[in-house]
Short mmCIF file of C-alpha atoms in Angstrom, two decimals:
data_model
loop_
_atom_site.label_atom_id
_atom_site.label_comp_id
_atom_site.label_asym_id
_atom_site.label_seq_id
_atom_site.Cartn_x
_atom_site.Cartn_y
_atom_site.Cartn_z
CA LYS A 1 12.29 -19.67 -13.35
CA MET A 2 11.40 -15.51 -12.89
CA GLU A 3 12.20 -15.35 -9.29
CA ALA A 4 15.75 -16.13 -9.92
CA ALA A 5 15.73 -12.71 -11.31
CA VAL A 6 14.85 -10.57 -8.36
CA LEU A 7 17.45 -9.35 -7.23
CA ALA A 8 16.99 -8.54 -3.88
CA PHE A 9 14.16 -8.16 -1.60
CA LEU A 10 13.73 -5.90 1.37
CA LEU A 11 11.01 -6.32 3.65
CA CYS A 12 11.26 -2.86 5.92
CA VAL A 13 8.37 -3.45 7.94
CA CYS A 14 7.54 -0.56 10.47
CA SER A 15 4.97 -0.65 13.71
CA CYS A 16 4.23 1.65 16.55
CA GLY A 17 2.33 -0.06 19.26
CA GLU A 18 -1.32 -0.52 18.44
CA ARG A 19 -2.31 0.54 15.11
CA ALA A 20 -4.35 3.35 16.81
CA HIS A 21 -0.61 4.46 17.03
CA GLY A 22 0.78 3.55 13.48
CA TYR A 23 0.61 1.05 11.01
CA ARG A 24 3.13 -1.28 9.44
CA ALA A 25 4.25 -1.07 5.73
CA ALA A 26 6.56 -3.02 3.42
CA VAL A 27 8.58 -1.49 1.10
CA MET A 28 9.98 -3.42 -2.08
CA GLN A 29 13.31 -4.01 -2.90
CA TRP A 30 12.51 -5.21 -6.67
CA THR A 31 14.36 -5.33 -9.85
CA PRO A 32 11.49 -7.32 -12.48
CA ALA A 33 13.06 -9.79 -14.65
CA ALA A 34 13.07 -9.78 -18.29
CA GLY A 35 10.82 -12.40 -20.68
CA ASN A 36 10.52 -13.55 -23.75
CA THR A 37 8.69 -10.82 -24.32
CA PRO A 38 6.83 -7.70 -23.39
CA ALA A 39 3.52 -9.26 -22.88
CA GLU A 40 5.23 -12.69 -21.07
CA THR A 41 7.40 -10.04 -19.16
CA ALA A 42 4.71 -7.92 -17.51
CA ALA A 43 2.39 -11.49 -16.39
CA ALA A 44 5.58 -13.17 -15.33
CA ASN A 45 6.71 -9.97 -12.77
CA VAL A 46 3.40 -9.69 -11.81
CA ALA A 47 3.03 -13.57 -11.09
CA ASP A 48 5.88 -13.27 -8.85
CA TYR A 49 3.89 -10.43 -7.04
CA GLU A 50 2.28 -12.88 -4.70
CA ALA A 51 4.90 -15.31 -2.65
CA TYR A 52 6.27 -11.43 -1.58
CA VAL A 53 2.63 -10.02 -0.91
CA ALA A 54 2.22 -13.28 1.37
CA GLU A 55 5.62 -13.13 3.32
CA ALA A 56 4.77 -9.17 3.90
CA ALA A 57 1.09 -9.57 4.94
CA THR A 58 2.42 -12.31 7.57
CA ALA A 59 5.31 -10.33 9.27
CA GLY A 60 1.90 -7.86 9.87
CA ALA A 61 2.20 -5.00 7.05
CA ASP A 62 -0.51 -3.19 5.99
CA VAL A 63 0.40 -1.49 2.88
CA VAL A 64 2.78 -3.14 0.33
CA ILE A 65 4.30 -0.88 -2.27
CA PHE A 66 6.50 -1.65 -5.17
CA PRO A 67 8.73 0.33 -7.00
CA GLU A 68 7.93 2.35 -10.17
CA GLY A 69 8.12 -0.16 -13.39
CA SER A 70 7.79 -3.20 -11.23
CA ASN A 71 5.78 -5.11 -13.70
CA GLY A 72 8.97 -4.73 -16.28
CA PHE A 73 8.05 -2.42 -18.78
CA LEU A 74 11.03 -0.05 -17.91
CA LEU A 75 13.16 -3.24 -18.69
CA TRP A 76 12.04 -2.67 -22.32
CA LEU A 77 13.48 0.95 -23.04
CA HIS A 78 16.97 0.43 -24.44
CA SER A 79 15.30 -2.14 -26.66
CA LEU A 80 12.53 -0.03 -27.96
CA TYR A 81 15.21 2.79 -28.97
CA THR A 82 15.94 0.62 -31.98
CA LEU A 83 11.85 0.77 -33.58
CA ASP A 84 10.00 3.07 -34.66
CA TRP A 85 7.73 5.04 -32.38
CA ALA A 86 4.84 3.04 -33.45
CA THR A 87 6.37 -0.22 -33.17
CA ALA A 88 7.63 0.80 -29.68
CA ARG A 89 3.80 1.85 -28.78
CA ASP A 90 2.87 -1.33 -29.50
CA GLU A 91 5.38 -3.07 -27.52
CA LEU A 92 4.29 -1.14 -24.28
CA VAL A 93 0.71 -1.32 -25.25
CA SER A 94 1.49 -5.39 -24.73
CA MET A 95 2.54 -4.55 -21.41
CA GLY A 96 -0.02 -1.75 -19.96
CA GLU A 97 -3.67 -2.53 -19.76
CA VAL A 98 -6.74 0.02 -19.54
CA ILE A 99 -6.87 1.20 -15.52
CA PRO A 100 -11.09 2.48 -14.46
CA GLU A 101 -10.93 6.12 -13.54
CA VAL A 102 -11.26 6.15 -9.92
CA ALA A 103 -10.23 8.35 -7.68
CA ASN A 104 -10.16 7.43 -4.09
CA GLY A 105 -12.45 4.53 -4.01
CA ALA A 106 -14.70 5.75 -6.49
CA PRO A 107 -16.55 4.49 -8.36
CA ALA A 108 -16.27 0.85 -6.48
CA VAL A 109 -14.30 -1.39 -9.07
CA VAL A 110 -12.88 -4.82 -7.91
CA PRO A 111 -10.82 -6.19 -10.84
CA CYS A 112 -10.50 -9.39 -8.84
CA ASN A 113 -14.10 -10.18 -9.79
CA SER A 114 -13.48 -10.32 -13.44
CA THR A 115 -13.87 -13.74 -15.07
CA SER A 116 -10.66 -12.50 -17.51
CA SER A 117 -7.56 -12.77 -16.70
CA SER A 118 -5.51 -9.41 -16.46
CA GLN A 119 -2.86 -8.18 -14.44
CA LEU A 120 -5.35 -5.78 -12.79
CA LYS A 121 -7.22 -9.36 -12.03
CA ALA A 122 -3.94 -10.81 -10.37
CA LEU A 123 -3.24 -6.77 -8.12
CA SER A 124 -6.78 -7.31 -6.92
CA CYS A 125 -7.03 -11.06 -5.75
CA TYR A 126 -3.55 -10.75 -4.12
CA ALA A 127 -4.61 -7.10 -1.98
CA ARG A 128 -8.08 -9.78 -1.14
CA THR A 129 -6.72 -12.33 -0.63
CA TYR A 130 -4.05 -10.92 1.90
CA ALA A 131 -6.26 -8.02 3.19
CA VAL A 132 -3.50 -5.31 2.33
CA THR A 133 -2.72 -2.21 -0.38
CA LEU A 134 -1.28 -3.04 -3.01
CA VAL A 135 0.95 -0.43 -4.89
CA SER A 136 2.09 -1.54 -8.19
CA GLY A 137 3.63 -0.11 -11.08
CA MET A 138 1.88 -0.59 -14.65
CA VAL A 139 1.56 0.87 -17.83
CA ASP A 140 -1.76 3.12 -17.77
CA ILE A 141 -3.30 2.67 -21.84
CA VAL A 142 -5.88 5.35 -22.55
CA PRO A 143 -8.56 5.05 -25.74
CA CYS A 144 -8.52 8.73 -27.09
CA THR A 145 -9.67 9.59 -30.74
CA LYS A 146 -8.41 12.22 -32.63
CA GLY A 147 -9.43 16.07 -31.22
CA GLN A 148 -9.97 14.42 -28.05
CA GLN A 149 -8.31 16.13 -24.39
CA TYR A 150 -7.53 13.51 -21.71
CA GLN A 151 -6.99 15.56 -18.65
CA GLY A 152 -5.67 18.69 -21.22
CA LEU A 153 -3.30 16.62 -23.38
CA ALA A 154 -4.52 15.66 -26.74
CA CYS A 155 -4.86 12.76 -27.81
CA ARG A 156 -1.68 11.27 -30.11
CA ASP A 157 -1.85 9.79 -33.27
CA ASP A 158 -1.70 6.08 -32.87
CA ASN A 159 -5.52 6.61 -30.71
CA ARG A 160 -4.24 6.27 -27.00
CA LEU A 161 -1.83 7.83 -24.21
CA LEU A 162 0.07 5.57 -22.11
CA PHE A 163 1.10 6.46 -18.43
CA ASN A 164 3.75 5.56 -16.63
CA THR A 165 1.46 4.72 -13.38
CA ALA A 166 1.48 3.68 -9.53
CA VAL A 167 -2.16 2.34 -9.13
CA VAL A 168 -3.42 1.40 -5.69
CA PHE A 169 -5.59 -1.39 -4.69
CA GLY A 170 -8.17 -1.48 -1.11
CA PRO A 171 -7.55 -4.74 1.10
CA ASP A 172 -10.82 -5.31 -0.48
CA GLY A 173 -9.44 -5.75 -3.58
CA ALA A 174 -11.11 -2.78 -5.40
CA ILE A 175 -8.97 0.36 -7.19
CA LEU A 176 -8.26 2.95 -4.53
CA THR A 177 -6.96 5.62 -7.55
CA LYS A 178 -3.95 5.27 -10.07
CA TYR A 179 -1.32 8.37 -10.28
CA HIS A 180 0.56 8.88 -13.81
CA LYS A 181 3.89 10.13 -13.38
CA ARG A 182 4.37 13.66 -14.69
CA HIS A 183 7.89 14.48 -15.02
CA LEU A 184 9.07 11.98 -17.20
CA SER A 185 12.74 11.24 -18.07
CA GLY A 186 14.25 8.12 -19.63
CA GLU A 187 10.56 6.78 -20.63
CA VAL A 188 9.75 10.19 -22.48
CA ASP A 189 10.15 9.34 -26.22
CA TYR A 190 7.21 6.63 -25.79
CA PHE A 191 5.32 8.15 -22.56
CA ASP A 192 2.68 11.36 -22.26
CA HIS A 193 2.31 13.02 -19.60
CA THR A 194 -0.04 16.00 -18.88
CA TRP A 195 0.50 19.66 -18.53
CA GLU A 196 -1.79 19.88 -15.65
CA LEU A 197 -1.19 18.52 -12.29
CA HIS A 198 -3.23 15.92 -11.05
CA PRO A 199 -2.33 14.34 -6.84
CA ALA A 200 -3.74 11.04 -6.23
CA SER A 201 -4.18 10.35 -2.56
CA PHE A 202 -6.45 7.82 -0.90
CA ASP A 203 -7.77 6.59 2.25
CA THR A 204 -6.67 3.60 3.98
CA ALA A 205 -8.67 0.85 6.33
CA PHE A 206 -5.80 1.82 8.57
CA GLY A 207 -6.95 5.71 9.11
CA VAL A 208 -3.79 7.17 7.25
CA LYS A 209 -4.76 9.15 3.48
CA LEU A 210 -1.30 8.72 1.55
CA GLY A 211 -1.09 10.35 -1.50
CA ILE A 212 1.85 8.94 -4.36
CA ILE A 213 4.56 10.53 -6.28
CA ILE A 214 6.68 8.73 -9.24
CA CYS A 215 10.54 8.92 -9.66
CA GLN A 216 11.57 12.36 -11.38
CA ASP A 217 8.38 13.49 -9.44
CA ILE A 218 10.51 14.66 -6.81
CA SER A 219 12.84 16.62 -8.14
CA PHE A 220 10.15 19.50 -9.45
CA GLN A 221 8.43 21.40 -7.04
CA ASP A 222 4.84 21.10 -8.12
CA THR A 223 4.88 17.47 -7.72
CA SER A 224 6.79 17.25 -4.99
CA SER A 225 4.63 19.34 -2.74
CA GLN A 226 1.48 18.76 -4.30
CA TYR A 227 0.17 17.04 -1.20
CA ASP A 228 1.68 19.18 1.68
CA GLY A 229 -1.27 19.77 3.84
CA LEU A 230 -3.73 17.01 1.95
CA VAL A 231 -2.36 13.85 3.32
CA ASP A 232 -0.27 12.11 6.37
CA ASP A 233 2.59 10.52 4.03
CA VAL A 234 3.49 10.44 0.50
CA ILE A 235 4.81 7.07 -1.06
CA PHE A 236 7.52 7.43 -3.09
CA VAL A 237 7.85 4.62 -6.06
CA THR A 238 11.04 5.21 -8.42
CA GLN A 239 13.54 3.09 -10.32
CA PHE A 240 16.80 6.08 -9.46
CA SER A 241 20.40 5.54 -9.33
CA ASN A 242 22.87 6.27 -6.79
CA PHE A 243 25.82 8.11 -8.07
CA PRO A 244 28.19 7.55 -5.05
CA ASP A 245 29.81 10.62 -3.19
CA VAL A 246 27.92 13.12 -5.05
CA TYR A 247 24.27 11.59 -5.31
CA PHE A 248 21.98 9.07 -3.51
CA VAL A 249 18.01 8.27 -3.08
CA GLY A 250 18.54 8.80 0.66
CA GLN A 251 20.18 11.87 0.68
CA LEU A 252 17.23 12.88 -1.89
CA ALA A 253 14.37 10.88 0.24
CA GLN A 254 15.38 12.85 3.52
CA ALA A 255 16.17 16.87 2.09
CA TRP A 256 11.89 15.64 1.01
CA SER A 257 11.22 14.24 4.63
CA TRP A 258 13.10 17.63 6.04
CA GLN A 259 11.00 20.09 3.92
CA HIS A 260 7.25 18.22 4.13
CA PRO A 261 5.07 16.85 6.71
CA GLY A 262 4.44 13.14 7.28
CA ASN A 263 6.11 10.00 6.94
CA PHE A 264 8.19 9.26 3.58
CA LEU A 265 7.87 5.92 1.83
CA VAL A 266 10.27 4.56 -0.74
CA ALA A 267 9.86 1.82 -2.89
CA ASN A 268 13.22 1.51 -5.28
CA SER A 269 14.27 -1.10 -7.63
CA ALA A 270 17.42 -3.60 -6.42
CA ALA A 271 19.36 -2.93 -9.62
CA GLY A 272 21.74 -1.19 -7.32
CA TYR A 273 19.79 1.13 -5.36
CA TRP A 274 18.14 1.24 -1.92
CA GLY A 275 14.50 0.68 -1.01
CA ILE A 276 13.88 2.11 1.97
CA ILE A 277 11.45 3.86 4.04
CA HIS A 278 12.13 7.44 5.84
CA TYR A 279 9.83 9.44 8.51
CA THR A 280 10.40 12.47 9.74
CA ALA A 281 12.13 13.22 13.55
CA LEU A 282 13.83 9.93 12.88
CA GLN A 283 17.85 9.67 12.01
CA PHE A 284 17.71 8.38 8.38
CA PRO A 285 18.72 4.61 8.05
CA LEU A 286 21.82 4.24 5.94
CA SER A 287 22.19 0.84 6.15
CA PRO A 288 18.35 -0.44 5.74
CA SER A 289 17.82 -4.02 7.02
CA ASN A 290 14.79 -6.40 7.03
CA GLY A 291 13.03 -6.06 10.39
CA TRP A 292 10.63 -4.04 11.63
CA TRP A 293 10.65 0.56 11.87
CA ARG A 294 7.95 2.21 13.30
CA VAL A 295 5.95 4.30 10.95
CA PRO A 296 4.07 6.72 13.42
CA ARG A 297 0.86 8.94 13.34
CA ARG A 298 1.29 12.33 12.79
#
């Protein structure tokens, strides 16, 4: 079963008295499992989400955050290097979907209302069923034609652009926003990125405005600072490696929090990495464990 390949589940639920003073966040320490095909991998991992979303909602979470590549598309990168470019892109397309262009909930798009099966529908229905804000990693497919521009980026020869994406759903199942990773790393040969800065912030049902960055975006001034003065807190979804005694994702998160206002919510892979929440003005938790953590309002 796919559940057997989930190496760790870290439910870090954060509260501060009544909702007027804070909110509760569940960040997932999650490793997706590999199926027999790329499409099977994506579908099965998204199906596995539901039990964890339900658990987090039962614990009182307002927002549930899965890390970068949580539907498994990053698992296929090593195998893609043996394929030609066009075939590799086709495999990624089989794991992705066309995510509607939505900014802060407008226009209203609720995939759960669709009659067809899809990852977007499943995620939308989880968010609505359990009344949570839900963040997931996906491959966003942007269809295009030769000569067409999308956010300043020219269409590729295969008539599409592919983005490493975080997509957000509100508790009514509506898409709130999507964010494209700008600074690529291991996936750079097959994914696209724009040269323009496109922040993706959204208002939540619990009264906090959030922004999102993905992995290497934290290491660059333009993307790591793009929400300063615009949001209350920032979500960081990643598959970031730790290098013991030299470099830890925890150190990186703490450094970010010292330099920027607001709380920093980090969802990371469980494959030897950390899933953590860090918030300004409180000691950084070096050994996070299941339990209630405080996310105060500013």
